[in-house]
Coordinates of C-alpha atoms in Angstrom, one line a residue:
Chain A
M1 CA 116.4 -142.0 -126.7
Q2 CA 115.4 -138.8 -125.2
M3 CA 113.1 -138.0 -128.3
L4 CA 111.6 -141.1 -128.2
R5 CA 110.6 -140.6 -124.3
S6 CA 109.3 -137.2 -125.2
G7 CA 107.2 -138.7 -128.0
V8 CA 105.9 -141.2 -125.8
S9 CA 104.9 -138.8 -123.1
M10 CA 103.1 -136.6 -125.7
L11 CA 101.0 -139.8 -126.9
V12 CA 100.3 -140.6 -123.3
V13 CA 98.9 -136.9 -122.8
L14 CA 97.1 -137.0 -126.0
A15 CA 95.4 -140.3 -125.1
A16 CA 94.7 -139.0 -121.5
C17 CA 92.8 -136.1 -123.2
A18 CA 91.1 -138.1 -125.6
V19 CA 89.8 -140.4 -122.9
S20 CA 88.9 -137.6 -120.8
T21 CA 86.8 -135.9 -123.5
W22 CA 85.1 -139.4 -124.3
A23 CA 84.3 -140.2 -120.7
Q24 CA 82.5 -136.6 -120.5
Q25 CA 80.3 -137.5 -123.4
R26 CA 76.9 -138.7 -122.4
S27 CA 74.6 -141.1 -124.3
Y28 CA 70.8 -140.9 -124.3
T29 CA 68.3 -143.2 -125.9
A30 CA 65.1 -141.3 -127.4
S31 CA 61.4 -142.5 -127.3
T32 CA 58.0 -140.9 -127.3
I33 CA 55.8 -141.3 -124.3
G34 CA 52.6 -139.7 -125.8
K35 CA 51.0 -136.8 -127.6
H36 CA 49.0 -133.7 -127.1
A37 CA 46.7 -132.5 -130.1
D38 CA 49.2 -129.7 -130.7
E39 CA 52.5 -128.2 -129.9
V40 CA 53.8 -128.8 -126.5
L41 CA 54.9 -125.5 -125.1
G42 CA 56.0 -126.3 -121.4
V43 CA 57.5 -129.1 -119.4
F44 CA 58.0 -129.2 -115.8
V45 CA 59.3 -132.1 -113.5
N46 CA 58.0 -132.3 -110.0
D47 CA 60.3 -132.3 -106.9
A48 CA 60.2 -135.9 -106.4
N49 CA 61.0 -136.8 -109.8
T50 CA 57.9 -138.8 -110.1
M51 CA 55.7 -136.9 -112.3
V52 CA 56.1 -134.5 -115.2
A53 CA 53.5 -132.0 -116.4
T54 CA 53.3 -130.8 -120.1
C55 CA 51.0 -128.1 -121.6
S56 CA 50.1 -127.2 -125.0
L57 CA 48.7 -125.2 -127.9
D58 CA 45.7 -127.5 -127.5
E59 CA 44.7 -125.7 -124.2
T60 CA 45.1 -128.7 -122.0
I61 CA 47.8 -129.8 -119.3
K62 CA 48.7 -133.5 -118.9
L63 CA 50.4 -135.2 -116.2
W64 CA 52.8 -138.2 -116.7
S65 CA 54.3 -140.5 -114.4
L66 CA 58.2 -141.0 -114.2
P67 CA 60.2 -142.8 -115.0
D68 CA 57.8 -145.0 -116.9
G69 CA 56.0 -142.3 -118.9
K70 CA 52.4 -143.2 -118.3
E71 CA 49.7 -140.6 -118.9
L72 CA 47.9 -140.0 -115.8
R73 CA 45.6 -137.1 -116.2
T74 CA 44.4 -134.2 -118.6
L75 CA 43.6 -130.8 -117.0
T76 CA 41.0 -128.9 -119.1
G77 CA 39.7 -125.3 -118.4
H78 CA 42.1 -122.8 -119.9
T79 CA 40.5 -121.2 -123.1
A80 CA 43.7 -120.5 -124.9
Q81 CA 47.1 -122.3 -125.4
V82 CA 48.9 -123.1 -121.9
N83 CA 52.4 -121.6 -122.4
N84 CA 54.0 -122.8 -119.1
V85 CA 53.4 -124.9 -115.9
S86 CA 55.2 -125.2 -112.5
F87 CA 54.8 -127.4 -109.5
S88 CA 54.7 -126.0 -105.9
G89 CA 57.5 -126.8 -103.6
D90 CA 55.5 -129.6 -102.2
D91 CA 54.2 -131.0 -105.5
K92 CA 50.8 -130.7 -104.4
Q93 CA 49.7 -128.1 -106.7
L94 CA 50.4 -127.0 -110.1
A95 CA 50.4 -123.4 -111.7
S96 CA 49.7 -122.8 -115.4
A97 CA 49.9 -119.8 -117.4
S98 CA 47.9 -119.3 -120.5
S99 CA 47.1 -117.1 -123.5
D100 CA 43.5 -116.6 -121.9
R101 CA 45.3 -114.2 -119.6
T102 CA 44.9 -116.3 -116.5
I103 CA 46.8 -118.0 -114.3
R104 CA 45.2 -121.1 -112.8
V105 CA 46.0 -123.3 -109.7
W106 CA 45.3 -127.0 -110.1
D107 CA 45.2 -129.9 -107.3
V108 CA 47.6 -132.4 -108.7
Q109 CA 45.8 -135.2 -106.8
T110 CA 42.3 -134.4 -108.2
G111 CA 42.8 -132.3 -111.1
K112 CA 40.4 -129.7 -110.0
V113 CA 41.2 -125.9 -110.3
L114 CA 41.7 -124.2 -107.0
Q115 CA 42.2 -120.7 -108.3
T116 CA 41.9 -118.8 -111.4
M117 CA 43.6 -115.6 -111.1
R118 CA 42.9 -112.7 -113.4
G119 CA 44.9 -109.4 -113.7
H120 CA 47.2 -109.4 -116.5
T121 CA 46.1 -107.5 -119.7
A122 CA 47.7 -109.8 -122.1
D123 CA 48.7 -113.3 -122.7
V124 CA 50.6 -114.7 -119.6
I125 CA 53.6 -116.6 -120.8
G126 CA 55.8 -117.4 -117.8
V127 CA 54.8 -118.9 -114.4
Y128 CA 56.8 -120.0 -111.4
Y129 CA 55.8 -121.4 -108.0
S130 CA 57.9 -120.1 -105.1
P131 CA 60.2 -123.2 -104.3
V132 CA 60.3 -122.1 -100.6
E133 CA 58.5 -124.5 -98.2
G134 CA 55.0 -123.6 -97.5
S135 CA 55.1 -120.6 -99.7
Q136 CA 51.9 -119.8 -101.9
L137 CA 53.4 -117.0 -104.0
I138 CA 53.5 -117.6 -107.7
A139 CA 55.3 -115.3 -110.1
S140 CA 54.5 -114.8 -113.6
T141 CA 55.1 -112.7 -116.9
S142 CA 53.0 -111.5 -119.6
F143 CA 53.1 -109.7 -122.8
D144 CA 51.6 -106.8 -120.8
K145 CA 55.1 -106.1 -119.8
T146 CA 54.8 -107.0 -116.2
V147 CA 56.0 -109.3 -113.7
K148 CA 53.1 -110.2 -111.1
I149 CA 53.2 -112.0 -107.8
W150 CA 50.2 -113.8 -106.8
D151 CA 48.9 -115.3 -103.5
A152 CA 47.7 -118.7 -104.4
N153 CA 45.9 -119.0 -101.2
L154 CA 43.7 -115.9 -101.5
G155 CA 43.8 -116.1 -105.3
V156 CA 44.7 -112.5 -105.6
E157 CA 47.3 -110.4 -107.0
A158 CA 50.0 -109.4 -104.4
K159 CA 52.1 -107.1 -106.4
T160 CA 53.1 -105.9 -109.8
L161 CA 56.8 -105.4 -110.8
R162 CA 57.3 -102.9 -113.6
G163 CA 60.4 -102.1 -115.3
H164 CA 60.8 -104.1 -118.7
T165 CA 59.8 -101.9 -121.6
M166 CA 58.7 -104.8 -123.6
Q167 CA 56.6 -108.0 -123.2
T168 CA 58.2 -110.3 -120.6
N169 CA 58.9 -113.8 -121.5
N170 CA 59.7 -116.0 -118.5
V171 CA 60.3 -115.9 -114.8
A172 CA 62.1 -118.0 -112.2
Y173 CA 62.6 -117.9 -108.4
S174 CA 65.9 -118.6 -107.0
Y175 CA 65.9 -121.7 -105.0
D176 CA 66.7 -119.9 -101.9
G177 CA 63.8 -117.8 -102.4
K178 CA 65.4 -114.5 -102.1
F179 CA 65.2 -113.4 -105.8
I180 CA 63.0 -113.6 -109.0
A181 CA 64.6 -113.1 -112.5
S182 CA 62.5 -111.9 -115.4
C183 CA 63.3 -111.8 -119.0
S184 CA 61.9 -109.8 -121.9
D185 CA 62.0 -108.9 -125.5
D186 CA 63.7 -105.7 -124.2
R187 CA 66.8 -107.8 -124.2
T188 CA 67.4 -107.7 -120.7
V189 CA 67.2 -109.7 -117.6
M190 CA 65.8 -108.1 -114.3
I191 CA 66.7 -109.6 -110.9
W192 CA 64.0 -108.5 -108.2
S193 CA 64.0 -109.0 -104.4
T194 CA 61.0 -111.4 -103.3
D195 CA 60.5 -108.9 -100.5
L196 CA 57.0 -107.6 -101.4
T197 CA 57.9 -104.1 -100.2
K198 CA 60.4 -103.4 -102.7
K199 CA 59.1 -102.5 -106.1
D200 CA 62.4 -101.7 -108.1
P201 CA 64.8 -104.2 -109.7
I202 CA 68.0 -105.0 -107.8
M203 CA 69.8 -105.1 -111.0
T204 CA 69.5 -105.5 -114.7
L205 CA 71.8 -107.9 -116.8
T206 CA 72.4 -106.7 -120.2
G207 CA 74.4 -108.2 -122.9
H208 CA 71.9 -110.5 -125.1
T209 CA 71.4 -108.9 -128.4
A210 CA 68.0 -110.5 -129.1
P211 CA 64.8 -111.1 -127.0
V212 CA 65.5 -113.1 -124.0
L213 CA 63.1 -115.9 -123.9
T214 CA 63.9 -117.8 -120.5
A215 CA 65.8 -117.6 -117.3
L216 CA 66.4 -120.2 -114.8
Y217 CA 68.5 -120.4 -111.3
S218 CA 70.6 -123.3 -110.6
F219 CA 69.8 -125.3 -107.5
D220 CA 72.3 -123.8 -105.3
S221 CA 71.2 -120.2 -106.6
K222 CA 74.7 -119.2 -107.5
Y223 CA 74.0 -119.3 -111.5
L224 CA 71.5 -117.9 -113.6
A225 CA 71.1 -119.4 -117.1
T226 CA 69.5 -117.0 -119.8
A227 CA 68.9 -117.8 -123.4
D228 CA 67.5 -115.9 -126.3
E229 CA 66.1 -115.7 -129.9
R230 CA 69.4 -116.2 -131.5
G231 CA 70.2 -119.3 -129.7
V232 CA 72.7 -117.7 -127.4
V233 CA 73.0 -118.9 -123.8
K234 CA 74.5 -117.0 -120.9
I235 CA 75.6 -118.0 -117.5
W236 CA 75.7 -115.4 -114.8
S237 CA 77.3 -115.7 -111.4
M238 CA 74.6 -114.9 -108.7
P239 CA 74.0 -112.7 -106.7
S240 CA 76.8 -110.5 -108.2
G241 CA 75.5 -110.6 -111.8
E242 CA 78.8 -111.4 -113.3
L243 CA 78.8 -112.9 -116.7
V244 CA 80.6 -116.2 -116.3
R245 CA 80.1 -117.5 -119.9
S246 CA 78.4 -116.9 -123.1
M247 CA 77.7 -119.7 -125.8
N248 CA 76.4 -119.7 -129.2
A249 CA 74.5 -122.7 -128.2
H250 CA 72.2 -123.2 -131.0
T251 CA 71.4 -122.0 -134.6
D252 CA 67.6 -121.1 -133.8
L253 CA 65.7 -119.7 -130.8
V254 CA 66.1 -121.4 -127.3
Q255 CA 62.9 -121.5 -125.6
D256 CA 63.8 -123.5 -122.4
V257 CA 66.9 -124.7 -120.3
A258 CA 67.2 -126.9 -117.5
F259 CA 69.8 -127.4 -114.7
A260 CA 70.7 -130.7 -113.2
E261 CA 71.0 -130.8 -109.4
D262 CA 74.9 -130.9 -109.7
N263 CA 74.6 -127.3 -110.6
K264 CA 77.1 -127.5 -113.4
T265 CA 75.0 -129.5 -116.1
L266 CA 72.6 -127.5 -118.2
V267 CA 70.4 -129.0 -120.9
T268 CA 69.2 -126.7 -123.6
G269 CA 66.6 -127.3 -126.5
S270 CA 65.9 -125.1 -129.7
L271 CA 63.7 -124.8 -132.5
D272 CA 66.8 -125.8 -134.5
K273 CA 65.6 -129.5 -133.6
S274 CA 68.3 -130.3 -131.3
V275 CA 68.8 -130.8 -127.6
K276 CA 72.3 -130.3 -126.1
M277 CA 74.0 -130.7 -122.9
W278 CA 76.6 -128.6 -121.3
D279 CA 79.4 -128.8 -118.6
L280 CA 79.3 -125.2 -117.2
T281 CA 82.5 -125.5 -115.4
T282 CA 84.5 -126.0 -119.0
G283 CA 81.8 -124.9 -121.5
Q284 CA 82.1 -128.0 -123.1
N285 CA 79.2 -129.5 -125.1
V286 CA 78.8 -133.1 -123.7
M287 CA 75.9 -134.3 -125.6
T288 CA 74.1 -133.3 -128.8
Q289 CA 70.9 -134.9 -130.1
N290 CA 69.0 -134.1 -133.2
V291 CA 65.4 -134.9 -132.3
G292 CA 63.9 -134.3 -135.8
T293 CA 61.2 -131.9 -134.6
E294 CA 61.4 -128.2 -133.2
V295 CA 61.8 -128.4 -129.2
W296 CA 59.7 -125.9 -127.3
S297 CA 60.3 -127.0 -123.8
L298 CA 62.4 -129.5 -121.6
D299 CA 63.1 -130.3 -118.0
V300 CA 65.2 -132.9 -116.5
T301 CA 65.1 -135.4 -113.6
S302 CA 67.5 -134.2 -110.8
N303 CA 70.6 -136.1 -112.0
A304 CA 69.7 -135.4 -115.7
G305 CA 69.3 -139.2 -116.3
I306 CA 65.9 -138.5 -118.1
I307 CA 65.4 -135.4 -120.2
I308 CA 61.6 -134.8 -121.1
L309 CA 61.0 -132.9 -124.2
G310 CA 57.9 -130.8 -125.5
C311 CA 57.9 -130.9 -129.2
A312 CA 56.4 -128.9 -131.9
D313 CA 54.7 -131.8 -133.5
G314 CA 52.8 -132.4 -130.3
S315 CA 54.9 -135.2 -129.0
V316 CA 56.1 -135.7 -125.5
R317 CA 59.5 -137.3 -125.6
V318 CA 62.1 -138.7 -123.4
L319 CA 65.8 -139.1 -123.7
K320 CA 67.0 -141.5 -121.1
E321 CA 70.5 -142.1 -120.4
A322 CA 71.8 -145.9 -120.5
G323 CA 71.6 -147.3 -117.1
S324 CA 70.3 -144.4 -115.3
E325 CA 67.6 -144.1 -112.9
A326 CA 65.1 -141.4 -112.8
G327 CA 65.6 -140.6 -109.0
R328 CA 67.7 -137.8 -107.4
T329 CA 70.9 -138.2 -106.1
N330 CA 71.7 -137.5 -102.6
R331 CA 72.1 -133.6 -103.0
G332 CA 68.6 -132.3 -102.6
G333 CA 67.1 -130.5 -105.4
R334 CA 64.1 -128.4 -106.0
Chain B
M1 CA 51.1 -96.5 -48.6
N2 CA 49.9 -99.4 -46.9
A3 CA 49.3 -103.0 -48.3
R4 CA 45.5 -102.6 -48.2
T5 CA 45.6 -99.3 -50.0
M6 CA 48.2 -101.1 -52.7
K7 CA 45.7 -103.8 -53.2
T8 CA 42.7 -101.4 -53.6
L9 CA 44.6 -99.6 -56.4
V10 CA 45.7 -102.6 -58.3
S11 CA 42.0 -103.9 -58.2
L12 CA 41.0 -100.7 -59.6
A13 CA 43.5 -100.7 -62.4
C14 CA 42.5 -104.0 -63.3
A15 CA 38.9 -103.3 -63.4
A16 CA 39.5 -100.1 -65.7
L17 CA 41.4 -102.4 -68.1
V18 CA 38.8 -104.9 -68.3
L19 CA 36.1 -102.2 -69.0
A20 CA 38.3 -100.4 -71.7
L21 CA 39.1 -103.7 -73.6
P22 CA 35.5 -104.2 -75.2
L23 CA 35.5 -100.4 -76.2
R24 CA 38.6 -100.8 -78.1
V25 CA 37.5 -103.9 -79.9
Q26 CA 34.4 -102.1 -80.8
A27 CA 36.3 -99.1 -82.3
Q28 CA 38.5 -101.3 -84.3
S29 CA 35.5 -103.2 -85.8
A30 CA 33.8 -99.9 -86.7
I31 CA 36.7 -98.5 -88.5
G32 CA 37.0 -101.9 -90.6
T33 CA 39.9 -103.3 -92.5
V34 CA 41.0 -101.0 -95.2
V35 CA 42.3 -102.5 -98.5
T36 CA 44.4 -100.2 -100.6
L37 CA 43.6 -100.6 -104.4
T38 CA 46.4 -99.3 -106.7
G39 CA 46.7 -99.5 -110.5
Y40 CA 46.6 -97.9 -113.7
F41 CA 44.2 -96.8 -116.5
L42 CA 45.7 -98.0 -119.7
N43 CA 44.7 -97.2 -123.4
A44 CA 43.2 -100.0 -124.9
A45 CA 45.2 -99.5 -128.2
S46 CA 48.5 -98.8 -127.0
L47 CA 48.4 -100.0 -123.4
T48 CA 50.0 -96.6 -122.4
P49 CA 48.9 -95.0 -119.2
V50 CA 46.2 -92.4 -119.6
E51 CA 44.2 -89.8 -117.3
A52 CA 40.6 -90.8 -117.0
N53 CA 37.8 -89.9 -114.8
Y54 CA 36.1 -92.6 -112.7
A55 CA 33.6 -93.1 -109.8
V56 CA 33.4 -95.9 -107.1
Y57 CA 30.1 -97.5 -106.4
D58 CA 29.4 -100.0 -103.6
S59 CA 27.3 -103.0 -104.0
Q60 CA 24.2 -101.2 -103.4
G61 CA 25.0 -98.9 -106.3
K62 CA 25.8 -96.0 -104.1
K63 CA 28.7 -93.8 -105.0
V64 CA 31.5 -94.0 -102.6
G65 CA 33.0 -90.4 -102.2
Q66 CA 33.4 -88.1 -105.1
S67 CA 34.6 -88.8 -108.7
F68 CA 38.1 -89.4 -109.0
R69 CA 40.7 -88.9 -111.8
S70 CA 43.8 -91.1 -112.4
S71 CA 47.1 -89.3 -112.6
A72 CA 47.5 -87.0 -115.6
T73 CA 51.1 -88.1 -115.8
D74 CA 51.1 -91.7 -115.4
G75 CA 47.4 -92.9 -115.2
Y76 CA 48.0 -94.1 -111.5
L77 CA 45.2 -94.3 -109.2
Q78 CA 45.1 -95.3 -105.5
T79 CA 41.9 -95.5 -103.2
G80 CA 41.2 -97.2 -100.0
L81 CA 38.2 -99.6 -99.8
K82 CA 36.6 -101.9 -97.3
A83 CA 37.8 -105.5 -97.0
G84 CA 35.2 -108.2 -98.0
Q85 CA 33.1 -105.6 -99.9
T86 CA 32.3 -105.6 -103.7
Y87 CA 32.7 -102.2 -105.6
T88 CA 32.3 -101.3 -109.3
I89 CA 34.9 -99.0 -110.9
R90 CA 33.0 -96.8 -113.6
V91 CA 34.7 -94.9 -116.2
E92 CA 32.8 -91.5 -116.2
D93 CA 34.8 -89.6 -119.0
P94 CA 33.5 -88.5 -122.3
R95 CA 36.8 -89.2 -123.8
Y96 CA 36.3 -92.9 -123.3
F97 CA 33.6 -95.4 -123.5
R98 CA 31.5 -96.0 -120.6
Q99 CA 32.8 -99.1 -118.8
E100 CA 32.6 -100.8 -115.5
F101 CA 35.1 -103.0 -113.5
A102 CA 34.0 -105.3 -110.7
I103 CA 36.3 -105.3 -107.8
D104 CA 35.7 -108.2 -105.3
L105 CA 37.7 -107.4 -102.1
P106 CA 38.9 -110.5 -100.0
A107 CA 37.6 -110.7 -96.3
T108 CA 40.8 -110.0 -94.2
S109 CA 41.6 -108.6 -91.0
K110 CA 45.0 -107.3 -92.0
Y111 CA 46.0 -104.5 -94.1
L112 CA 46.2 -105.4 -97.6
E113 CA 47.2 -103.9 -100.9
L114 CA 45.8 -105.0 -104.1
S115 CA 47.1 -104.0 -107.7
K116 CA 44.8 -103.8 -110.9
D117 CA 45.1 -102.1 -114.2
F118 CA 42.0 -100.9 -116.1
V119 CA 42.0 -100.8 -119.8
V120 CA 39.9 -98.0 -121.3
R121 CA 38.8 -97.5 -124.9
P122 CA 38.8 -93.9 -126.5
M123 CA 35.5 -92.7 -127.9
E124 CA 36.2 -91.7 -131.5
A125 CA 34.6 -92.6 -134.7
G126 CA 37.2 -94.4 -137.0
R127 CA 39.1 -95.7 -134.0
K128 CA 39.9 -99.4 -134.5
I129 CA 39.8 -101.6 -131.4
K130 CA 41.8 -104.7 -131.7
V131 CA 40.2 -107.9 -130.3
T132 CA 42.5 -109.5 -128.0
P133 CA 42.9 -112.4 -127.6
V134 CA 41.8 -113.4 -131.2
P135 CA 38.7 -115.0 -130.4
F136 CA 39.4 -118.0 -133.0
D137 CA 42.0 -120.7 -133.2
V138 CA 44.0 -121.2 -136.3
K139 CA 42.3 -121.9 -139.4
K140 CA 38.7 -122.1 -137.6
S141 CA 35.9 -120.0 -137.9
A142 CA 33.9 -120.7 -134.7
L143 CA 34.4 -118.8 -131.7
K144 CA 37.1 -120.7 -129.5
T145 CA 36.2 -122.1 -126.2
G146 CA 36.1 -119.4 -123.5
A147 CA 35.9 -116.6 -126.1
E148 CA 32.5 -115.5 -124.5
D149 CA 34.4 -114.6 -121.4
D150 CA 37.0 -112.7 -123.4
L151 CA 34.5 -110.9 -125.4
A152 CA 32.2 -110.3 -122.2
D153 CA 34.1 -106.9 -121.7
L154 CA 33.3 -105.7 -125.2
V155 CA 29.8 -106.8 -124.9
R156 CA 29.5 -104.7 -121.9
V157 CA 31.0 -101.9 -123.6
L158 CA 28.6 -102.2 -126.6
T159 CA 25.5 -102.5 -124.4
M160 CA 26.5 -99.5 -122.1
N161 CA 27.1 -97.3 -125.1
P162 CA 24.0 -97.9 -127.4
G163 CA 24.9 -94.9 -129.5
A164 CA 28.1 -96.4 -130.9
N165 CA 28.0 -98.5 -134.2
I166 CA 30.8 -101.0 -135.2
E167 CA 32.3 -102.7 -138.1
I168 CA 33.7 -106.1 -137.4
V169 CA 36.9 -106.6 -139.6
C170 CA 38.7 -109.9 -139.9
Y171 CA 42.0 -111.0 -141.6
P172 CA 43.2 -114.5 -142.7
D173 CA 45.8 -116.1 -140.7
A174 CA 48.2 -116.5 -143.9
E175 CA 48.6 -115.8 -147.6
G176 CA 46.3 -118.2 -149.4
T177 CA 43.6 -118.1 -152.2
A178 CA 41.5 -115.1 -152.3
D179 CA 38.5 -117.7 -152.0
A180 CA 39.8 -119.5 -148.9
S181 CA 40.7 -116.3 -147.3
Q182 CA 37.2 -114.6 -148.0
K183 CA 35.5 -117.7 -146.7
I184 CA 37.4 -117.9 -143.3
S185 CA 37.1 -114.2 -142.7
Q186 CA 33.5 -113.8 -143.7
A187 CA 32.8 -116.8 -141.5
R188 CA 34.6 -115.4 -138.5
A189 CA 33.1 -112.0 -139.0
E190 CA 29.5 -113.5 -139.1
A191 CA 30.3 -115.7 -136.0
L192 CA 31.3 -112.5 -134.0
K193 CA 28.2 -110.7 -135.3
A194 CA 26.0 -113.5 -134.4
H195 CA 27.6 -113.6 -130.8
F196 CA 27.2 -109.8 -130.1
A197 CA 23.6 -110.0 -131.3
S198 CA 22.9 -113.0 -129.0
K199 CA 24.4 -110.9 -126.0
G200 CA 21.8 -108.0 -126.7
V201 CA 23.7 -105.9 -129.2
S202 CA 21.5 -104.7 -132.0
A203 CA 22.4 -106.4 -135.2
A204 CA 21.6 -103.2 -136.9
R205 CA 24.6 -101.4 -135.1
I206 CA 27.0 -104.0 -136.6
S207 CA 28.4 -104.4 -140.1
I208 CA 31.1 -106.7 -141.2
K209 CA 34.1 -106.7 -143.5
A210 CA 36.0 -109.9 -144.7
V211 CA 39.5 -109.1 -146.0
T212 CA 41.2 -111.5 -148.2
T213 CA 44.9 -110.2 -147.6
V214 CA 46.9 -110.5 -144.5
D215 CA 47.0 -107.7 -142.2
P216 CA 49.6 -105.2 -143.5
L217 CA 49.7 -103.6 -140.0
D218 CA 50.2 -107.1 -138.1
P219 CA 51.3 -109.5 -140.7
P220 CA 52.2 -113.3 -140.1
P221 CA 55.9 -113.5 -139.1
I222 CA 58.6 -114.8 -141.5
R223 CA 60.7 -116.8 -139.0
P224 CA 59.6 -119.0 -136.5
T225 CA 58.5 -117.2 -133.5
A226 CA 58.8 -117.7 -129.8
K227 CA 56.2 -119.3 -127.3
G228 CA 52.9 -117.3 -127.3
K229 CA 53.5 -115.8 -130.4
R230 CA 51.6 -118.1 -133.0
Y231 CA 49.9 -116.0 -135.4
V232 CA 46.1 -115.9 -135.9
G233 CA 44.5 -113.5 -138.3
P234 CA 43.7 -110.2 -136.4
V235 CA 40.1 -109.3 -135.7
Y236 CA 39.1 -105.5 -135.2
L237 CA 36.0 -103.6 -134.1
V238 CA 36.0 -100.1 -136.0
I239 CA 33.9 -97.5 -134.4
T240 CA 31.6 -96.1 -137.3
K241 CA 29.4 -93.8 -135.2
V242 CA 29.5 -92.4 -131.7

C-alpha cells in the first residue's frame, strides 16, 4: 500500500513537471510582411509598439506599421548598406548607422533627414538613441574601434570613447540612462558612464571567446545580454558586471537579441536560421522556430507577442503568438 | 552716518553697477566663445596614430597662429578655435600627402569641446592606399551611389599633389572564371579612372591593373561573416611616382 502511495506521488510530481514545462512553451505563427531588395540587417520597434523600422544592404530604411505590418515609408539617402537603426525615446526621430560612415537622423513623420553626422573613419555598425526623455544623445560604434556620442540637436560629435582594441560592433544605452555598453571583435564588452566628462570605461566584461556582436540592457537596466560569433549568449547582472548565465544558444553567430519588458524573456536570432526564446530565470528554452533563412536582426513588441525578423533573403517576417495583442502590458517599457 | 548719507551711498553704488555692466558684456563679446578641437592624426593604411605637422587657416585663408605638430607619442592634437567660424586644417609635412580638412564650428555661447580624427596618407612610391569604403557594390562595376562623396577626399589629395602618379588596382569579389574576373576588375578600374579624370586629375597620371584572382592580402571569408563585413573585391591606389 505504501509503495502504491509513493508511486502515485511520483507520478503526480512528474505530471506536474511535464505540465509546467508544457505551460512555459510559447507558440508562434510565421508570416512575411514585405521585402527589401537585399539582406535586412537591422530591426527596431518603437516605444509605442506601433511601428517597426528595418534597414538593409540595399541602402534603405523601411518603416512598417504594427501590428498589421503595412509598409509605411522608405527612407533613402545613405550611400552604403545601413547596419542598424534606433528610435528616439519619444519615437519622433530615427537614427541610422551606415557603412557610408555616417549616422543620419530622420524625422519619422516626414521621412526627411534632419542631420547627417560624420566623424567615424570606418563603417558605422551600431547606433542607439538615448532612451532618456528629452535627450538628444546618440551612441554609435564603428569598425574604427571607437564609440562616439553625438548631439543630434547640433549634429556634432560630443565625445569619443576609446578603449576597445578592435572594431566595435554594437552599442546600447541602459534604460535608466546611466550607462552605455559597447561590444567588440576584441571579445570584450565595455561599460561606460554617460557622464560626458568621464572618458575611461567603468568596467570591462570578459569571458566571450569570440568577437562579441551585440549587447542589450533589459528594461529595468538590471541585466545585460551579450552574444558572440560562436552563438554563445551571456547574461550579466548590472551594474555589478557579475556573470549570471552563459548559454550555447545557437550553432552559428548571433547578431541580435531582444528583451521583453518582463525583463526575464530574451529572444535571440542567428545565422543558423533559428529564432529562440529564453526564460532567463531558469535558462530554459521556451521557444525554437526554424525560419528557413539566416536571421540578421530582430526585435519584439513589449510583451513579446510579436517578433519581427530581418532576414538574409531580404524578407521582413513576423512571428505572432496565438491570441497575442501587439500592445504593451502595463509595465512601461522603452 | 545719517539716513541721507546712507541713501546717497546706495545710489552711487547702484549707478556704478549700471555703468560697469555694459563694460563686462563688451569684454565677454570681444573674447568670444572658445571651442576646443581635439583629435588624432591617423595613418591611412593602419589607422594608427602618427605625428604630423599641420597649420590652421581661417575662412579668409589667413594662418591662425604658428604651425603645429601632433603628439609624437600618440598623434594627439588640441587647439582652441572660435565658435561659429570655419577653419581649414592643412597637413604641411613632407612625409605625408598635402591634405586639407574643413572644420565648421557650431555657433554657441557655451564652452564646447569637439573631437575629430584626421587620416593622413604617407608620401612614398610603392605605397598602397586602400580605397575605403570600396566604391562598388557586389558584382557591379558602376560606382555606387554616393561614392563620389567617399572619393572626394582622394580627389582632393590627387589634385593637391600633382607630382604624384597612381595605378588603380581592382580585385574581384570571389573566385570565378578568369574572363569574368578580368571583366569586372577592368570595368571597375576604368570607372574609377574616368571618375578621377572627370574631377580634374590628368588621365596621364593614372594607369590601371585588373586582377583576376582574389586579393591574397584580403581574401573573401570562408564562413558567414557578421553584419557590415560583406566582402567586396578590394580596390587600391598604388603610388607609382612622387
